[in-house]
Tab-separated table of C-alpha atoms in Angstrom:
chain	number	residue	atom	x	y	z
A	10	MET	CA	-12.234	-17.032	-12.360
A	11	PHE	CA	-14.084	-14.819	-9.894
A	12	SER	CA	-17.716	-13.803	-10.421
A	13	LEU	CA	-18.123	-10.035	-11.105
A	14	LYS	CA	-21.097	-10.086	-8.667
A	15	SER	CA	-19.161	-11.785	-5.781
A	16	SER	CA	-18.392	-9.709	-2.753
A	17	PHE	CA	-14.878	-11.115	-2.871
A	18	PHE	CA	-14.266	-9.685	-6.346
A	19	LYS	CA	-15.789	-6.346	-5.389
A	20	ASN	CA	-13.568	-6.060	-2.295
A	21	VAL	CA	-10.494	-6.990	-4.393
A	22	LEU	CA	-11.482	-4.376	-7.007
A	23	THR	CA	-11.914	-1.669	-4.364
A	24	LEU	CA	-8.573	-2.425	-2.736
A	25	PHE	CA	-6.949	-2.944	-6.097
A	26	THR	CA	-8.093	0.500	-7.355
A	27	GLY	CA	-6.599	2.221	-4.338
A	28	SER	CA	-3.425	0.248	-4.544
A	29	VAL	CA	-3.118	0.876	-8.333
A	30	LEU	CA	-3.366	4.611	-7.872
A	31	SER	CA	-1.015	4.536	-4.906
A	32	GLN	CA	1.591	2.490	-6.759
A	33	LEU	CA	1.170	4.422	-9.903
A	34	ILE	CA	2.087	7.566	-7.934
A	35	THR	CA	5.137	5.858	-6.495
A	36	LEU	CA	6.264	4.517	-9.838
A	37	ALA	CA	5.427	7.747	-11.717
A	38	ILE	CA	7.700	9.761	-9.477
A	39	SER	CA	10.570	7.196	-9.516
A	40	PRO	CA	12.056	8.474	-12.842
A	41	ILE	CA	11.980	12.022	-11.365
A	42	LEU	CA	13.562	10.944	-7.989
A	43	THR	CA	16.232	8.928	-9.780
A	44	ARG	CA	17.329	12.039	-11.646
A	45	GLU	CA	17.133	14.272	-8.559
A	46	TYR	CA	18.831	12.016	-6.049
A	47	SER	CA	21.927	9.885	-6.540
A	48	PRO	CA	22.273	6.081	-6.107
A	49	ASN	CA	24.208	6.846	-2.963
A	50	ASP	CA	21.217	8.863	-1.583
A	51	PHE	CA	18.938	5.969	-2.389
A	52	GLY	CA	21.377	3.580	-0.643
A	53	GLU	CA	21.334	5.619	2.521
A	54	TYR	CA	17.600	5.972	2.389
A	55	ALA	CA	17.159	2.210	1.857
A	56	PHE	CA	19.462	1.458	4.771
A	57	TYR	CA	17.449	3.655	7.092
A	58	LEU	CA	14.146	2.200	5.918
A	59	SER	CA	15.474	-1.353	6.328
A	60	ILE	CA	16.258	-0.641	10.009
A	61	VAL	CA	12.906	1.090	10.653
A	62	THR	CA	10.977	-1.588	8.876
A	63	ILE	CA	12.606	-4.305	11.074
A	64	LEU	CA	11.923	-2.313	14.228
A	65	SER	CA	8.349	-1.719	13.243
A	66	VAL	CA	7.508	-5.389	13.282
A	67	ALA	CA	7.883	-5.337	17.056
A	68	ALA	CA	5.985	-2.111	17.309
A	69	THR	CA	2.616	-3.886	17.925
A	70	GLY	CA	3.832	-7.185	19.285
A	71	ARG	CA	2.053	-8.563	16.283
A	72	TYR	CA	-1.292	-8.221	17.960
A	73	GLU	CA	-2.647	-6.346	15.021
A	74	LEU	CA	-2.891	-9.711	13.202
A	75	ALA	CA	-5.226	-11.010	15.894
A	76	ILE	CA	-7.767	-8.238	15.156
A	77	MET	CA	-8.984	-10.156	12.085
A	78	ILE	CA	-9.539	-13.446	13.816
A	79	ALA	CA	-10.828	-12.273	17.210
A	80	ASP	CA	-14.177	-13.748	18.198
A	81	GLY	CA	-16.561	-10.847	18.275
A	82	ASP	CA	-16.214	-7.127	17.720
A	83	GLU	CA	-15.634	-6.293	21.367
A	84	LYS	CA	-12.583	-8.518	21.462
A	85	ALA	CA	-11.374	-7.109	18.189
A	86	ASP	CA	-11.608	-3.555	19.520
A	87	ALA	CA	-9.928	-4.502	22.767
A	88	THR	CA	-7.079	-6.080	20.695
A	89	THR	CA	-6.881	-2.834	18.653
A	90	TYR	CA	-6.467	-0.795	21.817
A	91	LEU	CA	-3.765	-3.192	23.114
A	92	SER	CA	-1.866	-2.961	19.721
A	93	LEU	CA	-1.998	0.842	19.834
A	94	ILE	CA	-0.594	1.024	23.370
A	95	ILE	CA	2.296	-1.269	22.477
A	96	SER	CA	3.066	0.887	19.465
A	97	LEU	CA	3.241	4.004	21.610
A	98	LEU	CA	5.554	2.165	24.101
A	99	ALA	CA	7.697	0.903	21.182
A	100	GLY	CA	8.266	4.426	19.857
A	101	GLY	CA	9.061	5.680	23.345
A	102	PHE	CA	11.558	2.873	23.803
A	103	VAL	CA	13.457	3.719	20.544
A	104	LEU	CA	13.490	7.392	21.606
A	105	ILE	CA	15.026	6.521	25.001
A	106	ILE	CA	17.667	4.474	23.260
A	107	ALA	CA	18.491	7.385	20.935
A	108	ILE	CA	18.858	9.789	23.959
A	109	ILE	CA	21.056	7.351	25.813
A	110	LEU	CA	23.350	6.799	22.787
A	111	LYS	CA	23.611	10.471	22.161
A	112	SER	CA	24.440	11.263	25.863
A	113	PHE	CA	27.340	8.713	25.647
A	114	GLY	CA	28.477	9.974	22.258
A	115	MET	CA	27.784	6.573	20.606
A	116	LEU	CA	26.776	5.932	17.006
A	117	VAL	CA	27.078	9.691	16.404
A	118	ARG	CA	26.559	9.203	12.700
A	119	TYR	CA	23.175	7.606	13.322
A	120	ASN	CA	21.898	9.666	16.270
A	121	GLN	CA	19.622	11.925	14.231
A	122	LEU	CA	18.268	8.980	12.244
A	123	LEU	CA	17.408	7.223	15.511
A	124	PHE	CA	15.295	10.192	16.689
A	125	TYR	CA	13.455	10.199	13.317
A	126	ALA	CA	13.081	6.351	13.679
A	127	SER	CA	11.403	6.635	17.103
A	128	PHE	CA	8.433	8.585	15.663
A	129	HIS	CA	8.451	6.603	12.440
A	130	VAL	CA	8.229	3.276	14.259
A	131	MET	CA	5.379	4.391	16.466
A	132	PHE	CA	3.264	5.750	13.579
A	133	ILE	CA	3.887	2.553	11.457
A	134	GLY	CA	2.543	0.593	14.526
A	135	PHE	CA	-0.478	2.882	14.576
A	136	TYR	CA	-1.052	2.517	10.891
A	137	ASN	CA	-0.755	-1.257	10.822
A	138	THR	CA	-3.161	-1.566	13.738
A	139	LEU	CA	-5.814	0.726	12.317
A	140	TYR	CA	-5.398	-0.804	8.779
A	141	HIS	CA	-6.251	-4.302	10.160
A	142	ARG	CA	-9.212	-2.792	12.041
A	143	LEU	CA	-10.623	-1.358	8.805
A	144	ASN	CA	-9.989	-4.645	7.078
A	145	ARG	CA	-11.917	-6.590	9.737
A	146	TYR	CA	-15.005	-4.390	9.300
A	147	GLY	CA	-14.800	-4.418	5.518
A	148	ARG	CA	-14.063	-0.694	5.113
A	149	PHE	CA	-12.150	-1.225	1.868
A	150	LYS	CA	-13.010	2.108	0.332
A	151	MET	CA	-11.465	3.886	3.343
A	152	ILE	CA	-8.375	1.709	3.039
A	153	SER	CA	-7.988	2.681	-0.642
A	154	MET	CA	-8.382	6.294	0.164
A	155	VAL	CA	-5.716	6.186	2.914
A	156	VAL	CA	-3.082	4.475	0.807
A	157	ILE	CA	-3.577	7.031	-1.917
A	158	ILE	CA	-3.205	9.956	0.441
A	159	GLN	CA	-0.086	8.410	1.915
A	160	SER	CA	1.562	8.027	-1.513
A	161	LEU	CA	0.605	11.608	-2.532
A	162	VAL	CA	2.094	13.167	0.605
A	163	VAL	CA	5.332	11.181	0.175
A	164	ALA	CA	5.558	12.068	-3.552
A	165	ILE	CA	4.999	15.817	-3.040
A	166	TYR	CA	7.547	16.125	-0.287
A	167	GLN	CA	10.274	14.073	-1.839
A	168	ILE	CA	10.024	15.701	-5.315
A	169	ALA	CA	9.851	19.255	-3.814
A	170	PHE	CA	12.888	18.773	-1.596
A	171	GLY	CA	14.630	16.905	-4.245
A	172	PHE	CA	14.412	19.957	-6.400
A	173	ILE	CA	15.479	22.300	-3.574
A	174	ASN	CA	18.114	20.199	-1.795
A	175	PRO	CA	18.489	16.590	-2.897
A	176	ARG	CA	19.746	14.729	0.122
A	177	SER	CA	18.733	11.319	1.573
A	178	ILE	CA	17.267	12.935	4.706
A	179	HIS	CA	14.460	14.355	2.598
A	180	LEU	CA	13.546	10.984	1.195
A	181	ILE	CA	13.413	9.806	4.844
A	182	VAL	CA	11.260	12.732	6.198
A	183	GLY	CA	8.910	12.474	3.173
A	184	ASN	CA	8.226	8.850	4.083
A	185	ILE	CA	7.562	9.734	7.739
A	186	PHE	CA	5.038	12.423	6.697
A	187	GLY	CA	3.204	9.987	4.519
A	188	VAL	CA	2.644	7.568	7.418
A	189	VAL	CA	1.551	10.345	9.744
A	190	ALA	CA	-0.942	11.583	7.093
A	191	SER	CA	-2.435	8.165	6.656
A	192	VAL	CA	-2.956	7.674	10.430
A	193	SER	CA	-4.484	11.113	10.733
A	194	THR	CA	-6.851	10.322	7.848
A	195	ILE	CA	-8.037	7.127	9.436
A	196	ILE	CA	-8.648	8.823	12.794
A	197	PHE	CA	-10.569	11.630	11.173
A	198	LEU	CA	-12.774	9.418	8.966
A	199	ASP	CA	-13.339	6.447	11.236
A	200	ARG	CA	-15.636	7.946	13.857
A	201	GLY	CA	-15.981	4.511	15.570
A	202	ILE	CA	-12.322	4.397	16.551
A	203	GLY	CA	-13.094	6.186	19.818
A	204	GLY	CA	-15.253	3.303	20.947
A	205	ILE	CA	-12.247	1.011	21.426
A	206	PHE	CA	-11.277	2.717	24.679
A	207	LYS	CA	-14.290	1.310	26.570
A	208	TYR	CA	-12.814	-2.185	26.197
A	209	SER	CA	-9.691	-1.332	28.153
A	210	GLY	CA	-10.704	-3.825	30.751
A	211	MET	CA	-10.344	-6.661	28.269
A	212	ILE	CA	-6.716	-5.777	27.298
A	213	LEU	CA	-4.995	-8.309	29.519
A	214	GLU	CA	-7.447	-11.005	28.490
A	215	MET	CA	-6.667	-10.375	24.809
A	216	ALA	CA	-2.948	-10.223	25.557
A	217	LYS	CA	-3.144	-13.698	27.068
A	218	ARG	CA	-5.550	-15.116	24.503
A	219	TYR	CA	-3.325	-14.236	21.565
A	220	ILE	CA	-0.035	-14.595	23.323
A	221	ASN	CA	1.239	-16.783	20.406
A	222	PHE	CA	1.539	-13.734	18.223
A	223	PRO	CA	4.284	-12.023	20.196
A	224	LYS	CA	5.623	-15.346	21.440
A	225	PHE	CA	6.060	-16.893	17.933
A	226	ASP	CA	4.919	-14.665	15.187
A	227	LEU	CA	6.836	-11.648	16.472
A	228	TRP	CA	10.021	-13.540	15.871
A	229	ALA	CA	8.749	-14.958	12.602
A	230	GLY	CA	7.839	-11.437	11.549
A	231	LEU	CA	11.210	-10.146	12.542
A	232	PHE	CA	12.902	-12.858	10.505
A	233	ASN	CA	10.505	-12.270	7.621
A	234	ILE	CA	11.072	-8.501	7.476
A	235	GLY	CA	14.668	-9.066	8.343
A	236	PHE	CA	14.955	-11.389	5.390
A	237	GLN	CA	13.335	-8.856	3.116
A	238	GLN	CA	15.459	-5.905	4.407
A	239	LEU	CA	18.680	-7.799	5.135
A	240	PRO	CA	19.823	-7.746	1.498
A	241	VAL	CA	19.934	-3.931	1.542
A	242	ILE	CA	21.860	-3.900	4.838
A	243	LEU	CA	24.310	-6.579	3.621
A	244	ILE	CA	24.767	-5.168	0.190
A	245	THR	CA	25.285	-1.617	1.557
A	246	THR	CA	27.724	-2.941	4.208
A	247	LEU	CA	29.632	-5.461	1.992
A	248	PHE	CA	29.454	-3.830	-1.469
A	249	GLY	CA	28.900	-0.133	-0.777
A	250	THR	CA	25.982	2.296	-0.708
A	251	THR	CA	25.939	2.673	-4.514
A	252	ASN	CA	25.083	-1.076	-4.948
A	253	GLY	CA	22.695	-0.653	-2.084
A	254	GLY	CA	21.009	2.123	-4.154
A	255	TYR	CA	20.837	-0.191	-7.156
A	256	PHE	CA	19.180	-2.986	-5.114
A	257	SER	CA	16.874	-0.430	-3.444
A	258	LEU	CA	15.413	0.757	-6.778
A	259	THR	CA	15.224	-2.826	-8.123
A	260	GLN	CA	13.310	-3.908	-5.014
A	261	ARG	CA	11.089	-0.879	-5.139
A	262	VAL	CA	10.055	-1.534	-8.737
A	263	LEU	CA	9.727	-5.339	-8.543
A	264	GLN	CA	7.973	-5.119	-5.149
A	265	ALA	CA	5.229	-2.750	-6.604
A	266	PRO	CA	3.150	-5.623	-8.076
A	267	VAL	CA	3.472	-7.619	-4.905
A	268	SER	CA	2.209	-4.662	-2.879
A	269	LEU	CA	-0.249	-3.569	-5.589
A	270	ILE	CA	-2.056	-6.807	-6.565
A	271	GLY	CA	-0.816	-9.093	-3.791
A	272	GLY	CA	-1.810	-6.649	-1.137
A	273	SER	CA	-5.246	-6.103	-2.618
A	274	ILE	CA	-5.847	-9.882	-2.962
A	275	LEU	CA	-4.636	-10.414	0.590
A	276	GLY	CA	-7.021	-7.886	2.042
A	277	ALA	CA	-10.019	-9.702	0.467
A	278	PHE	CA	-8.608	-13.252	0.716
A	279	ARG	CA	-7.951	-13.215	4.493
A	280	GLN	CA	-11.527	-12.046	5.195
A	281	LYS	CA	-13.032	-14.622	2.863
A	282	ALA	CA	-10.682	-17.435	4.071
A	283	VAL	CA	-11.669	-16.817	7.689
A	284	GLU	CA	-15.369	-16.935	6.717
A	285	HIS	CA	-14.852	-20.243	4.810
A	286	PHE	CA	-13.020	-21.783	7.710
A	287	ARG	CA	-15.788	-20.827	10.117
A	288	GLU	CA	-18.450	-22.185	7.874
A	289	TYR	CA	-16.777	-25.178	6.150
A	290	GLY	CA	-13.498	-25.861	8.056
A	291	HIS	CA	-11.407	-25.324	4.871
A	292	CYS	CA	-10.889	-22.979	1.893
A	293	SER	CA	-8.982	-25.113	-0.626
A	294	ARG	CA	-11.039	-24.089	-3.627
A	295	LEU	CA	-10.532	-20.396	-2.791
A	296	PHE	CA	-6.815	-21.119	-2.369
A	297	LEU	CA	-6.377	-22.700	-5.844
A	298	LYS	CA	-8.375	-19.889	-7.548
A	299	VAL	CA	-6.228	-17.197	-6.016
A	300	MET	CA	-3.055	-19.072	-6.744
A	301	TYR	CA	-3.726	-19.653	-10.379
A	302	PHE	CA	-4.980	-16.034	-10.773
A	303	MET	CA	-1.762	-14.643	-9.193
A	304	PHE	CA	0.477	-16.782	-11.504
A	305	PHE	CA	-1.227	-15.931	-14.744
A	306	VAL	CA	-1.323	-12.209	-13.910
A	307	ALA	CA	2.439	-12.260	-13.200
A	308	ILE	CA	3.901	-14.479	-15.919
A	309	PHE	CA	4.077	-12.000	-18.821
A	310	PRO	CA	5.649	-9.061	-16.820
A	311	THR	CA	8.084	-11.655	-15.405
A	312	LEU	CA	9.267	-12.710	-18.845
A	313	LEU	CA	9.513	-9.110	-19.974
A	314	VAL	CA	11.852	-8.136	-17.085
A	315	LEU	CA	13.788	-11.392	-17.354
A	316	PHE	CA	14.790	-10.700	-20.884
A	317	TYR	CA	14.826	-6.866	-21.119
A	318	GLY	CA	15.411	-5.633	-17.538
A	319	LYS	CA	18.627	-3.660	-18.363
A	320	VAL	CA	17.003	-1.927	-21.307
A	321	ILE	CA	13.882	-1.020	-19.391
A	322	PHE	CA	15.726	0.406	-16.373
A	323	SER	CA	18.152	2.450	-18.441
A	324	TYR	CA	15.344	3.982	-20.508
A	325	VAL	CA	12.980	4.688	-17.610
A	326	PHE	CA	15.384	5.779	-14.830
A	327	GLY	CA	18.402	6.916	-16.720
A	328	SER	CA	21.643	5.297	-17.874
A	329	GLN	CA	23.185	5.496	-14.385
A	330	TRP	CA	20.676	2.856	-13.298
A	331	GLU	CA	21.616	0.203	-15.843
A	332	MET	CA	23.118	-2.016	-13.114
A	333	ALA	CA	19.774	-1.992	-11.342
A	334	GLY	CA	18.284	-3.402	-14.515
A	335	LEU	CA	20.731	-6.291	-14.378
A	336	PHE	CA	19.746	-6.818	-10.762
A	337	SER	CA	16.125	-7.017	-11.868
A	338	GLN	CA	16.824	-9.724	-14.376
A	339	ILE	CA	18.479	-11.863	-11.779
A	340	MET	CA	15.878	-11.282	-9.052
A	341	ILE	CA	12.667	-11.363	-11.013
A	342	LEU	CA	11.998	-15.056	-10.451
A	343	ALA	CA	12.196	-14.615	-6.739
A	344	PHE	CA	9.681	-11.822	-6.959
A	345	LEU	CA	7.406	-14.060	-9.098
A	346	ALA	CA	7.432	-16.674	-6.326
A	347	ARG	CA	6.822	-14.042	-3.650
A	348	PHE	CA	4.026	-12.473	-5.634
A	349	VAL	CA	2.078	-15.815	-5.952
A	350	ALA	CA	2.726	-16.808	-2.317
A	351	SER	CA	2.163	-13.392	-0.631
A	352	PRO	CA	-1.595	-13.545	-0.030
A	353	LEU	CA	-1.874	-17.280	0.427
A	354	THR	CA	0.597	-17.676	3.302
A	355	TYR	CA	-1.882	-15.833	5.517
A	356	LEU	CA	-3.138	-19.352	6.156
A	357	PHE	CA	-0.230	-19.708	8.608
A	358	TYR	CA	-2.119	-17.279	10.783
A	359	ILE	CA	-5.527	-18.814	10.279
A	360	ALA	CA	-4.078	-22.187	11.185
A	361	GLU	CA	-2.307	-20.582	14.126
A	362	ARG	CA	0.965	-22.277	13.239
A	363	GLN	CA	3.181	-19.413	14.031
A	364	ALA	CA	6.032	-21.760	15.133
A	365	TRP	CA	6.057	-23.248	11.671
A	366	ASN	CA	6.297	-19.828	10.126
A	367	LEU	CA	9.088	-19.002	12.489
A	368	ILE	CA	11.159	-21.962	11.283
A	369	GLY	CA	10.499	-20.887	7.640
A	370	GLN	CA	11.622	-17.309	8.284
A	371	VAL	CA	14.841	-18.627	9.888
A	372	LEU	CA	15.549	-20.492	6.719
A	373	PHE	CA	15.032	-17.406	4.644
A	374	ILE	CA	17.541	-15.555	6.855
A	375	ILE	CA	20.076	-18.276	6.554
A	376	VAL	CA	19.791	-18.384	2.682
A	377	THR	CA	20.173	-14.589	2.522
A	378	PHE	CA	23.338	-14.588	4.704
A	379	LEU	CA	24.883	-17.469	2.803
A	380	GLY	CA	24.182	-15.925	-0.505
A	381	PHE	CA	25.675	-12.508	0.073
A	382	PHE	CA	28.628	-13.770	2.167
A	383	ILE	CA	29.562	-16.219	-0.598
A	384	GLY	CA	29.248	-13.302	-3.089
A	385	TYR	CA	31.460	-11.178	-0.831
A	386	LYS	CA	34.039	-13.965	-0.615
A	387	PHE	CA	34.283	-14.115	-4.369
A	388	ASP	CA	33.935	-10.248	-4.618
A	389	SER	CA	30.731	-10.526	-6.711
A	390	VAL	CA	27.445	-9.011	-5.773
A	391	ILE	CA	26.009	-10.752	-8.838
A	392	LEU	CA	26.848	-14.217	-7.464
A	393	GLY	CA	25.296	-13.176	-4.174
A	394	LEU	CA	22.047	-12.243	-5.921
A	395	VAL	CA	21.874	-15.457	-7.901
A	396	ILE	CA	22.165	-17.570	-4.703
A	397	TYR	CA	19.707	-15.335	-2.962
A	398	THR	CA	17.143	-15.682	-5.774
A	399	ALA	CA	17.526	-19.483	-6.013
A	400	GLY	CA	17.015	-19.949	-2.304
A	401	ASN	CA	13.923	-17.694	-2.361
A	402	CYS	CA	12.307	-19.702	-5.184
A	403	VAL	CA	12.742	-22.941	-3.334
A	404	LEU	CA	11.502	-21.616	0.019
A	405	TYR	CA	8.444	-19.869	-1.379
A	406	THR	CA	7.436	-22.979	-3.226
A	407	LEU	CA	7.624	-24.900	0.099
A	408	TYR	CA	5.491	-22.142	1.766
A	409	LEU	CA	2.895	-22.504	-0.945
A	410	TYR	CA	2.653	-26.240	-0.469
A	411	ILE	CA	2.224	-26.050	3.323
A	412	SER	CA	-0.330	-23.191	2.877
A	413	TYR	CA	-2.238	-25.550	0.603
A	414	LEU	CA	-2.311	-28.213	3.229
A	415	PHE	CA	-3.701	-25.651	5.670
A	416	SER	CA	-6.371	-24.632	3.160
A	417	LYS	CA	-7.577	-28.218	3.117
A	418	GLY	CA	-8.009	-28.051	6.954
A	419	LEU	CA	-4.980	-30.162	7.619
A	420	TYR	CA	-2.579	-29.399	10.615
A	421	VAL	CA	-4.808	-26.493	11.668
A	422	TYR	CA	-4.676	-25.708	15.375
A	423	LYS	CA	-7.959	-26.792	17.032
A	424	ARG	CA	-9.270	-24.079	19.355
């Protein structure tokens, strides 16, 4: 489907290799962690990560997405600088909120977590910004190295403290250390990063040029991440932290291929798609090749989980996680749809139709709320998952269709 000699395939292979090793580390330690930490610990950890992940969307104002499409390297570096500054301010804002809440004795249970979250959000903003900069300049080997280092640091910390003192806080701190390690590695290896500061005079110009990213895509991103993290929050709140833990593990395992292969394809696809648009005004052939590739890669694992999810989870993670296996059987079709669509929906950014994306993310949020509140009304987390999965399949199919129209050059914003 892709020529072995093509630069696209080589870039995919480079990113895929790093992602494979990174995800293999994550998956390899999962059976260890599920025997060290309880489903309740995983539920609390998932709840914290859901909040941090949602906050992190706003950490850069979504300007990191403009780094890829900026006209010229100077503008790209100026946008990088802008995104880093916003990340610093975002972390400081969360820290101030934490201090204020603590001084008034509010949300006492979550005060410590908010202090952790302030640094976590800031470094995730740094990481996302620097990652997109590396992607723009085709430094795929460095990206692969960074994601491997991040997974290794997280794995070592979480396993070590799971053996010494298995508590959810150590799952959290391990994740923070992983992001800090990845940012530090990029700064150390990317000697050209210091050059971005000479474009500080262009920051306001870039902020205005790409204002649609914070104006529209920030909200779309919040709804998108909110939609992905909302189930954990809703399940933990409505059905308890243990069910939240089951969902967390299920999401962690099923999301791995999306991050592993989908993330690798995305990194190469967005670069090649931008090139095709600049040269031809469309990328429909590339779109179809990637879509078919993603579907055929995913169909066999999907069928395997669909029929044997409970058996697989019980064997790999321990009998106490059998319910997570049932969750996986219900949710697998939604993850198949997400897997196929994940790299291709980047066309919403190339087409600069952030407002359309915002509408779509609102629909995802509505489906998620409806699903789990109906499940809560009937006291059935299973019913909630079924409705959530069905809604996801429909909406991702719609996203694919609209992305295909964009790939043909239709409805693309004319600069």
